[in-house]
């Protein structure tokens, strides 16, 4: 998917900016999902630990790992759990990179989840967060001509978690917990998260190029469907 490729490229860019080439990093993916990002990092030589609370997803990923070379399997371990469980499983400073992709928007207490993710980062470690862009929820239905949906998004009272997930709120909170934001990108300015991009290869490459450029530029990144934030442990 274009979305996964965008997230991966942005993550690889920040890793290259913060760590020396060839360093084997300790990575926590606190919400594996389909495991796409975690597997990509394991294939690049990093030691990856993945938390996933959905037993079906965990079983599917374990089955996929069985088809990977032995070296990748040796440096990839999965555990049942979620981003809220980091304190129960890991000591402070255990990881160089922590991924919290699409986990904050599903929590009633995203602040405690985020604090837990930051806690297990080592000094100089990189925190990667992907979350819904709550300030631009009317964009997608509006662009597709769903005027009722766009109106509903515009007039809806924000939930408490929505207020926390706003860019300015997250910037302030990350600074308070010692992981100040270093860079942010949009994810999905033009293409929907669930868009089918499995068609013509040339068309997909063009779409990816346009998306990658737009996701770095204002005002486009500010109306993307998701945001990708990076913080660095001081």
Short mmCIF file of N, CA and C in Angstrom, two decimals, residues 69-220:
data_model
loop_
_atom_site.label_atom_id
_atom_site.label_comp_id
_atom_site.label_asym_id
_atom_site.label_seq_id
_atom_site.Cartn_x
_atom_site.Cartn_y
_atom_site.Cartn_z
N UNK A 69 13.73 -16.18 6.39
CA UNK A 69 15.01 -16.84 6.67
C UNK A 69 15.28 -16.93 8.16
N UNK A 70 16.10 -17.89 8.54
CA UNK A 70 16.36 -18.14 9.96
C UNK A 70 16.93 -16.92 10.66
N UNK A 71 17.80 -16.17 9.98
CA UNK A 71 18.41 -15.00 10.61
C UNK A 71 17.38 -13.95 10.99
N UNK A 72 16.37 -13.75 10.15
CA UNK A 72 15.31 -12.78 10.45
C UNK A 72 14.45 -13.29 11.60
N UNK A 73 14.11 -14.57 11.57
CA UNK A 73 13.32 -15.13 12.67
C UNK A 73 14.05 -15.00 14.00
N UNK A 74 15.37 -15.13 13.98
CA UNK A 74 16.14 -15.07 15.22
C UNK A 74 16.13 -13.69 15.86
N UNK A 75 15.97 -12.66 15.05
CA UNK A 75 15.99 -11.30 15.63
C UNK A 75 14.61 -10.65 15.67
N UNK A 76 13.57 -11.45 15.58
CA UNK A 76 12.20 -10.94 15.63
C UNK A 76 11.42 -11.79 16.63
N UNK A 77 10.93 -11.13 17.67
CA UNK A 77 10.09 -11.86 18.63
C UNK A 77 8.77 -11.12 18.80
N UNK A 78 7.71 -11.90 18.99
CA UNK A 78 6.38 -11.33 19.18
C UNK A 78 5.90 -11.65 20.59
N UNK A 79 5.08 -10.74 21.13
CA UNK A 79 4.52 -10.91 22.46
C UNK A 79 3.07 -10.44 22.45
N UNK A 80 2.24 -11.08 23.24
CA UNK A 80 0.86 -10.64 23.40
C UNK A 80 0.84 -9.43 24.32
N UNK A 81 0.25 -8.34 23.84
CA UNK A 81 0.19 -7.13 24.65
C UNK A 81 -0.06 -5.92 23.79
N UNK A 82 -0.06 -4.75 24.41
CA UNK A 82 -0.32 -3.50 23.70
C UNK A 82 0.62 -2.43 24.21
N UNK A 83 0.48 -1.23 23.63
CA UNK A 83 1.31 -0.12 24.05
C UNK A 83 1.14 0.26 25.51
N UNK A 84 0.02 -0.13 26.11
CA UNK A 84 -0.20 0.17 27.52
C UNK A 84 0.57 -0.77 28.44
N UNK A 85 1.14 -1.84 27.88
CA UNK A 85 1.79 -2.87 28.68
C UNK A 85 3.30 -2.75 28.74
N UNK A 86 3.86 -1.67 28.20
CA UNK A 86 5.32 -1.59 28.11
C UNK A 86 5.98 -1.63 29.49
N UNK A 87 5.37 -0.98 30.47
CA UNK A 87 5.96 -0.96 31.81
C UNK A 87 6.01 -2.33 32.45
N UNK A 88 5.08 -3.21 32.08
CA UNK A 88 5.05 -4.55 32.65
C UNK A 88 6.09 -5.47 32.02
N UNK A 89 6.51 -5.15 30.82
CA UNK A 89 7.40 -6.04 30.08
C UNK A 89 8.85 -5.57 29.99
N UNK A 90 9.07 -4.24 30.01
CA UNK A 90 10.40 -3.73 29.68
C UNK A 90 10.88 -2.68 30.69
N UNK A 91 12.18 -2.66 30.91
CA UNK A 91 12.79 -1.65 31.76
C UNK A 91 12.94 -0.34 31.00
N UNK A 92 13.05 0.78 31.72
CA UNK A 92 13.30 2.05 31.05
C UNK A 92 14.60 1.99 30.23
N UNK A 93 14.56 2.63 29.05
CA UNK A 93 15.76 2.69 28.21
C UNK A 93 16.09 1.42 27.46
N UNK A 94 15.12 0.53 27.30
CA UNK A 94 15.40 -0.77 26.67
C UNK A 94 15.60 -0.66 25.16
N UNK A 95 14.98 0.33 24.50
CA UNK A 95 14.96 0.35 23.04
C UNK A 95 15.54 1.64 22.46
N UNK A 96 16.09 1.49 21.24
CA UNK A 96 16.59 2.63 20.49
C UNK A 96 15.50 3.28 19.65
N UNK A 97 14.55 2.48 19.18
CA UNK A 97 13.45 2.97 18.35
C UNK A 97 12.16 2.35 18.86
N UNK A 98 11.14 3.17 19.04
CA UNK A 98 9.82 2.68 19.47
C UNK A 98 8.79 3.16 18.46
N UNK A 99 7.99 2.22 17.94
CA UNK A 99 6.92 2.54 17.01
C UNK A 99 5.59 2.47 17.74
N UNK A 100 4.81 3.55 17.62
CA UNK A 100 3.45 3.57 18.14
C UNK A 100 2.53 3.95 16.99
N UNK A 101 2.36 3.05 16.06
CA UNK A 101 1.62 3.34 14.84
C UNK A 101 0.15 2.93 14.98
N UNK A 102 -0.74 3.89 14.88
CA UNK A 102 -2.18 3.64 14.93
C UNK A 102 -2.59 3.01 16.26
N UNK A 103 -1.96 3.41 17.34
CA UNK A 103 -2.33 2.90 18.66
C UNK A 103 -2.97 3.98 19.54
N UNK A 104 -2.55 5.23 19.41
CA UNK A 104 -3.07 6.27 20.30
C UNK A 104 -4.54 6.55 20.05
N UNK A 105 -4.96 6.53 18.79
CA UNK A 105 -6.35 6.84 18.46
C UNK A 105 -7.34 5.82 18.94
N UNK A 106 -6.87 4.64 19.35
CA UNK A 106 -7.76 3.58 19.81
C UNK A 106 -7.83 3.51 21.33
N UNK A 107 -7.14 4.40 22.03
CA UNK A 107 -7.07 4.34 23.48
C UNK A 107 -7.90 5.45 24.13
N UNK A 108 -8.52 5.12 25.26
CA UNK A 108 -9.23 6.13 26.02
C UNK A 108 -8.27 7.01 26.80
N UNK A 109 -7.07 6.52 27.05
CA UNK A 109 -6.06 7.30 27.78
C UNK A 109 -4.77 7.34 26.98
N UNK A 110 -4.78 8.00 25.82
CA UNK A 110 -3.58 8.02 24.98
C UNK A 110 -2.38 8.65 25.66
N UNK A 111 -2.61 9.55 26.63
CA UNK A 111 -1.48 10.18 27.32
C UNK A 111 -0.65 9.17 28.09
N UNK A 112 -1.30 8.25 28.82
CA UNK A 112 -0.54 7.26 29.59
C UNK A 112 0.13 6.25 28.66
N UNK A 113 -0.55 5.92 27.54
CA UNK A 113 0.07 5.02 26.56
C UNK A 113 1.33 5.65 25.98
N UNK A 114 1.24 6.92 25.62
CA UNK A 114 2.38 7.62 25.03
C UNK A 114 3.52 7.75 26.04
N UNK A 115 3.20 8.05 27.29
CA UNK A 115 4.23 8.14 28.32
C UNK A 115 4.93 6.79 28.51
N UNK A 116 4.16 5.70 28.40
CA UNK A 116 4.76 4.37 28.52
C UNK A 116 5.71 4.06 27.38
N UNK A 117 5.35 4.48 26.17
CA UNK A 117 6.22 4.27 25.01
C UNK A 117 7.51 5.07 25.17
N UNK A 118 7.39 6.31 25.62
CA UNK A 118 8.57 7.16 25.80
C UNK A 118 9.48 6.61 26.89
N UNK A 119 8.91 6.02 27.91
CA UNK A 119 9.68 5.52 29.06
C UNK A 119 10.69 4.46 28.66
N UNK A 120 10.36 3.62 27.70
CA UNK A 120 11.27 2.51 27.34
C UNK A 120 12.30 2.91 26.29
N UNK A 121 12.32 4.19 25.89
CA UNK A 121 13.32 4.68 24.94
C UNK A 121 14.63 4.99 25.65
N UNK A 122 15.73 4.59 25.04
CA UNK A 122 17.05 4.93 25.55
C UNK A 122 17.37 6.39 25.20
N UNK A 123 18.38 6.96 25.83
CA UNK A 123 18.80 8.32 25.52
C UNK A 123 19.19 8.42 24.05
N UNK A 124 18.66 9.43 23.38
CA UNK A 124 18.89 9.58 21.95
C UNK A 124 17.99 8.73 21.09
N UNK A 125 17.09 7.97 21.72
CA UNK A 125 16.20 7.08 20.99
C UNK A 125 15.14 7.83 20.21
N UNK A 126 14.58 7.14 19.22
CA UNK A 126 13.62 7.74 18.29
C UNK A 126 12.23 7.15 18.51
N UNK A 127 11.26 8.03 18.70
CA UNK A 127 9.87 7.63 18.86
C UNK A 127 9.11 7.97 17.58
N UNK A 128 8.44 6.98 16.99
CA UNK A 128 7.69 7.15 15.74
C UNK A 128 6.22 6.91 16.02
N UNK A 129 5.40 7.95 15.79
CA UNK A 129 3.97 7.87 16.06
C UNK A 129 3.19 8.13 14.77
N UNK A 130 2.25 7.25 14.47
CA UNK A 130 1.29 7.48 13.37
C UNK A 130 -0.09 7.52 13.99
N UNK A 131 -0.84 8.57 13.68
CA UNK A 131 -2.16 8.75 14.29
C UNK A 131 -3.09 9.46 13.33
N UNK A 132 -4.39 9.32 13.54
CA UNK A 132 -5.35 10.01 12.66
C UNK A 132 -5.23 11.51 12.80
N UNK A 133 -5.37 12.21 11.70
CA UNK A 133 -5.34 13.67 11.71
C UNK A 133 -6.73 14.17 12.06
N UNK A 134 -6.98 14.36 13.34
CA UNK A 134 -8.33 14.67 13.81
C UNK A 134 -8.80 16.05 13.38
N UNK A 135 -7.88 16.93 13.01
CA UNK A 135 -8.27 18.28 12.60
C UNK A 135 -8.72 18.35 11.15
N UNK A 136 -8.59 17.26 10.41
CA UNK A 136 -8.93 17.28 8.98
C UNK A 136 -9.90 16.17 8.61
N UNK A 137 -10.77 15.79 9.54
CA UNK A 137 -11.66 14.66 9.29
C UNK A 137 -12.72 14.94 8.23
N UNK A 138 -12.99 16.21 7.97
CA UNK A 138 -13.99 16.53 6.95
C UNK A 138 -13.43 16.45 5.54
N UNK A 139 -12.11 16.38 5.39
CA UNK A 139 -11.50 16.42 4.06
C UNK A 139 -11.89 15.23 3.21
N UNK A 140 -11.77 14.03 3.74
CA UNK A 140 -12.00 12.84 2.92
C UNK A 140 -13.44 12.74 2.45
N UNK A 141 -14.45 12.85 3.34
CA UNK A 141 -15.83 12.81 2.84
C UNK A 141 -16.14 13.98 1.91
N UNK A 142 -15.56 15.15 2.18
CA UNK A 142 -15.81 16.30 1.32
C UNK A 142 -15.27 16.09 -0.08
N UNK A 143 -14.06 15.55 -0.20
CA UNK A 143 -13.45 15.31 -1.50
C UNK A 143 -14.20 14.25 -2.30
N UNK A 144 -14.86 13.34 -1.59
CA UNK A 144 -15.60 12.28 -2.28
C UNK A 144 -17.06 12.66 -2.53
N UNK A 145 -17.45 13.89 -2.16
CA UNK A 145 -18.82 14.34 -2.39
C UNK A 145 -19.81 13.88 -1.34
N UNK A 146 -19.32 13.37 -0.23
CA UNK A 146 -20.20 12.96 0.87
C UNK A 146 -20.42 14.17 1.76
N UNK A 147 -21.39 15.00 1.37
CA UNK A 147 -21.59 16.27 2.06
C UNK A 147 -22.15 16.09 3.46
N UNK A 148 -23.00 15.08 3.65
CA UNK A 148 -23.51 14.81 4.99
C UNK A 148 -22.37 14.41 5.93
N UNK A 149 -21.48 13.56 5.42
CA UNK A 149 -20.35 13.13 6.24
C UNK A 149 -19.40 14.27 6.55
N UNK A 150 -19.18 15.14 5.55
CA UNK A 150 -18.29 16.28 5.76
C UNK A 150 -18.89 17.25 6.78
N UNK A 151 -20.20 17.51 6.66
CA UNK A 151 -20.86 18.42 7.60
C UNK A 151 -20.80 17.86 9.02
N UNK A 152 -21.04 16.55 9.14
CA UNK A 152 -21.01 15.92 10.46
C UNK A 152 -19.63 16.05 11.10
N UNK A 153 -18.58 15.89 10.29
CA UNK A 153 -17.23 16.02 10.82
C UNK A 153 -16.92 17.45 11.23
N UNK A 154 -17.47 18.41 10.50
CA UNK A 154 -17.19 19.81 10.79
C UNK A 154 -17.88 20.30 12.07
N UNK A 155 -19.08 19.79 12.33
CA UNK A 155 -19.85 20.29 13.47
C UNK A 155 -19.72 19.43 14.72
N UNK A 156 -19.08 18.27 14.60
CA UNK A 156 -18.99 17.36 15.74
C UNK A 156 -18.13 17.96 16.85
N UNK A 157 -18.57 17.76 18.10
CA UNK A 157 -17.77 18.17 19.24
C UNK A 157 -16.59 17.20 19.39
N UNK A 158 -15.38 17.71 19.53
CA UNK A 158 -14.23 16.80 19.64
C UNK A 158 -14.27 15.99 20.93
N UNK A 159 -13.92 14.72 20.82
CA UNK A 159 -13.82 13.87 22.00
C UNK A 159 -12.57 14.26 22.79
N UNK A 160 -12.52 13.91 24.08
CA UNK A 160 -11.32 14.24 24.87
C UNK A 160 -10.04 13.72 24.23
N UNK A 161 -10.08 12.50 23.68
CA UNK A 161 -8.87 11.95 23.04
C UNK A 161 -8.52 12.73 21.79
N UNK A 162 -9.54 13.28 21.08
CA UNK A 162 -9.26 14.09 19.89
C UNK A 162 -8.48 15.35 20.27
N UNK A 163 -8.84 15.94 21.38
CA UNK A 163 -8.12 17.14 21.82
C UNK A 163 -6.67 16.83 22.11
N UNK A 164 -6.43 15.66 22.70
CA UNK A 164 -5.06 15.27 23.00
C UNK A 164 -4.27 14.98 21.72
N UNK A 165 -4.92 14.44 20.70
CA UNK A 165 -4.23 14.02 19.49
C UNK A 165 -3.96 15.16 18.52
N UNK A 166 -4.37 16.38 18.84
CA UNK A 166 -4.04 17.51 17.97
C UNK A 166 -2.53 17.77 18.00
N UNK A 167 -2.02 18.24 16.89
CA UNK A 167 -0.58 18.41 16.74
C UNK A 167 0.01 19.29 17.84
N UNK A 168 -0.67 20.40 18.14
CA UNK A 168 -0.13 21.30 19.15
C UNK A 168 -0.13 20.67 20.54
N UNK A 169 -1.16 19.87 20.85
CA UNK A 169 -1.23 19.20 22.14
C UNK A 169 -0.13 18.15 22.27
N UNK A 170 0.06 17.38 21.20
CA UNK A 170 1.10 16.36 21.22
C UNK A 170 2.49 16.97 21.31
N UNK A 171 2.71 18.07 20.60
CA UNK A 171 4.01 18.74 20.67
C UNK A 171 4.32 19.14 22.10
N UNK A 172 3.34 19.71 22.79
CA UNK A 172 3.53 20.13 24.18
C UNK A 172 3.76 18.93 25.09
N UNK A 173 2.98 17.87 24.91
CA UNK A 173 3.08 16.70 25.79
C UNK A 173 4.42 15.98 25.58
N UNK A 174 4.84 15.83 24.34
CA UNK A 174 6.12 15.17 24.07
C UNK A 174 7.28 15.92 24.73
N UNK A 175 7.22 17.24 24.71
CA UNK A 175 8.27 18.03 25.37
C UNK A 175 8.26 17.78 26.88
N UNK A 176 7.06 17.67 27.47
CA UNK A 176 6.97 17.48 28.92
C UNK A 176 7.50 16.13 29.37
N UNK A 177 7.38 15.10 28.52
CA UNK A 177 7.83 13.77 28.92
C UNK A 177 9.25 13.48 28.42
N UNK A 178 9.94 14.50 27.93
CA UNK A 178 11.34 14.36 27.59
C UNK A 178 11.63 13.77 26.24
N UNK A 179 10.65 13.79 25.34
CA UNK A 179 10.85 13.29 23.97
C UNK A 179 10.35 14.36 23.00
N UNK A 180 11.00 15.51 22.96
CA UNK A 180 10.49 16.61 22.13
C UNK A 180 10.40 16.24 20.66
N UNK A 181 9.37 16.77 19.99
CA UNK A 181 9.16 16.45 18.59
C UNK A 181 10.27 17.04 17.73
N UNK A 182 10.79 16.21 16.84
CA UNK A 182 11.89 16.61 15.98
C UNK A 182 11.44 16.87 14.53
N UNK A 183 10.42 16.12 14.07
CA UNK A 183 9.95 16.26 12.69
C UNK A 183 8.56 15.65 12.58
N UNK A 184 7.75 16.16 11.67
CA UNK A 184 6.46 15.50 11.40
C UNK A 184 6.14 15.56 9.93
N UNK A 185 5.39 14.57 9.47
CA UNK A 185 4.98 14.42 8.08
C UNK A 185 3.47 14.15 8.03
N UNK A 186 2.90 14.37 6.87
CA UNK A 186 1.56 13.86 6.61
C UNK A 186 1.67 12.47 6.02
N UNK A 187 0.57 11.72 6.07
CA UNK A 187 0.49 10.41 5.42
C UNK A 187 -0.87 10.32 4.75
N UNK A 188 -0.89 10.33 3.42
CA UNK A 188 -2.15 10.22 2.70
C UNK A 188 -2.83 11.55 2.48
N UNK A 189 -2.21 12.41 1.67
CA UNK A 189 -2.82 13.69 1.34
C UNK A 189 -3.93 13.50 0.31
N UNK A 190 -3.62 12.73 -0.73
CA UNK A 190 -4.58 12.53 -1.82
C UNK A 190 -5.18 11.12 -1.81
N UNK A 191 -4.39 10.12 -1.48
CA UNK A 191 -4.87 8.73 -1.49
C UNK A 191 -5.43 8.38 -0.12
N UNK A 192 -6.60 7.75 -0.12
CA UNK A 192 -7.20 7.31 1.14
C UNK A 192 -6.39 6.16 1.72
N UNK A 193 -6.46 5.99 3.06
CA UNK A 193 -5.72 4.93 3.72
C UNK A 193 -6.05 3.56 3.15
N UNK A 194 -7.30 3.35 2.73
CA UNK A 194 -7.72 2.05 2.25
C UNK A 194 -7.79 1.99 0.73
N UNK A 195 -7.12 2.93 0.04
CA UNK A 195 -7.18 2.96 -1.42
C UNK A 195 -6.49 1.73 -2.01
N UNK A 196 -7.01 1.24 -3.12
CA UNK A 196 -6.41 0.12 -3.82
C UNK A 196 -5.38 0.65 -4.79
N UNK A 197 -4.09 0.44 -4.49
CA UNK A 197 -3.04 0.94 -5.36
C UNK A 197 -2.29 -0.21 -6.04
N UNK A 198 -3.00 -1.32 -6.25
CA UNK A 198 -2.36 -2.50 -6.83
C UNK A 198 -2.47 -2.53 -8.34
N UNK A 199 -2.81 -1.42 -8.97
CA UNK A 199 -3.00 -1.40 -10.41
C UNK A 199 -1.70 -1.20 -11.16
N UNK A 200 -1.75 -0.39 -12.20
CA UNK A 200 -0.60 -0.12 -13.05
C UNK A 200 0.61 0.34 -12.23
N UNK A 201 1.76 -0.31 -12.46
CA UNK A 201 2.95 -0.02 -11.66
C UNK A 201 3.41 1.41 -11.85
N UNK A 202 3.36 1.90 -13.10
CA UNK A 202 3.79 3.26 -13.36
C UNK A 202 2.89 4.27 -12.66
N UNK A 203 1.57 4.00 -12.70
CA UNK A 203 0.63 4.88 -12.02
C UNK A 203 0.88 4.89 -10.52
N UNK A 204 1.12 3.71 -9.94
CA UNK A 204 1.38 3.61 -8.51
C UNK A 204 2.66 4.37 -8.14
N UNK A 205 3.69 4.27 -8.99
CA UNK A 205 4.94 4.98 -8.72
C UNK A 205 4.73 6.48 -8.78
N UNK A 206 3.93 6.94 -9.73
CA UNK A 206 3.64 8.37 -9.82
C UNK A 206 2.86 8.84 -8.60
N UNK A 207 1.86 8.05 -8.20
CA UNK A 207 1.07 8.41 -7.03
C UNK A 207 1.95 8.48 -5.79
N UNK A 208 2.86 7.53 -5.63
CA UNK A 208 3.74 7.52 -4.48
C UNK A 208 4.65 8.74 -4.49
N UNK A 209 5.17 9.11 -5.66
CA UNK A 209 6.04 10.28 -5.76
C UNK A 209 5.30 11.55 -5.36
N UNK A 210 4.06 11.70 -5.86
CA UNK A 210 3.28 12.90 -5.52
C UNK A 210 2.96 12.92 -4.03
N UNK A 211 2.55 11.78 -3.49
CA UNK A 211 2.23 11.71 -2.07
C UNK A 211 3.45 12.04 -1.21
N UNK A 212 4.60 11.49 -1.58
CA UNK A 212 5.80 11.71 -0.77
C UNK A 212 6.18 13.19 -0.75
N UNK A 213 6.03 13.85 -1.88
CA UNK A 213 6.34 15.28 -1.93
C UNK A 213 5.33 16.08 -1.10
N UNK A 214 4.04 15.78 -1.28
CA UNK A 214 3.00 16.54 -0.59
C UNK A 214 3.07 16.35 0.92
N UNK A 215 3.44 15.15 1.35
CA UNK A 215 3.45 14.85 2.79
C UNK A 215 4.55 15.57 3.55
N UNK A 216 5.44 16.25 2.83
CA UNK A 216 6.51 17.02 3.45
C UNK A 216 6.25 18.52 3.40
N UNK A 217 5.21 18.94 2.69
CA UNK A 217 5.02 20.36 2.39
C UNK A 217 3.76 20.91 3.05
N UNK A 218 3.88 22.15 3.50
CA UNK A 218 2.70 22.89 3.93
C UNK A 218 2.09 23.57 2.70
N UNK A 219 0.76 23.67 2.60
CA UNK A 219 -0.22 23.28 3.62
C UNK A 219 -0.69 21.83 3.51
N UNK A 220 -0.13 21.08 2.55
CA UNK A 220 -0.68 19.76 2.24
C UNK A 220 -0.58 18.76 3.39
#
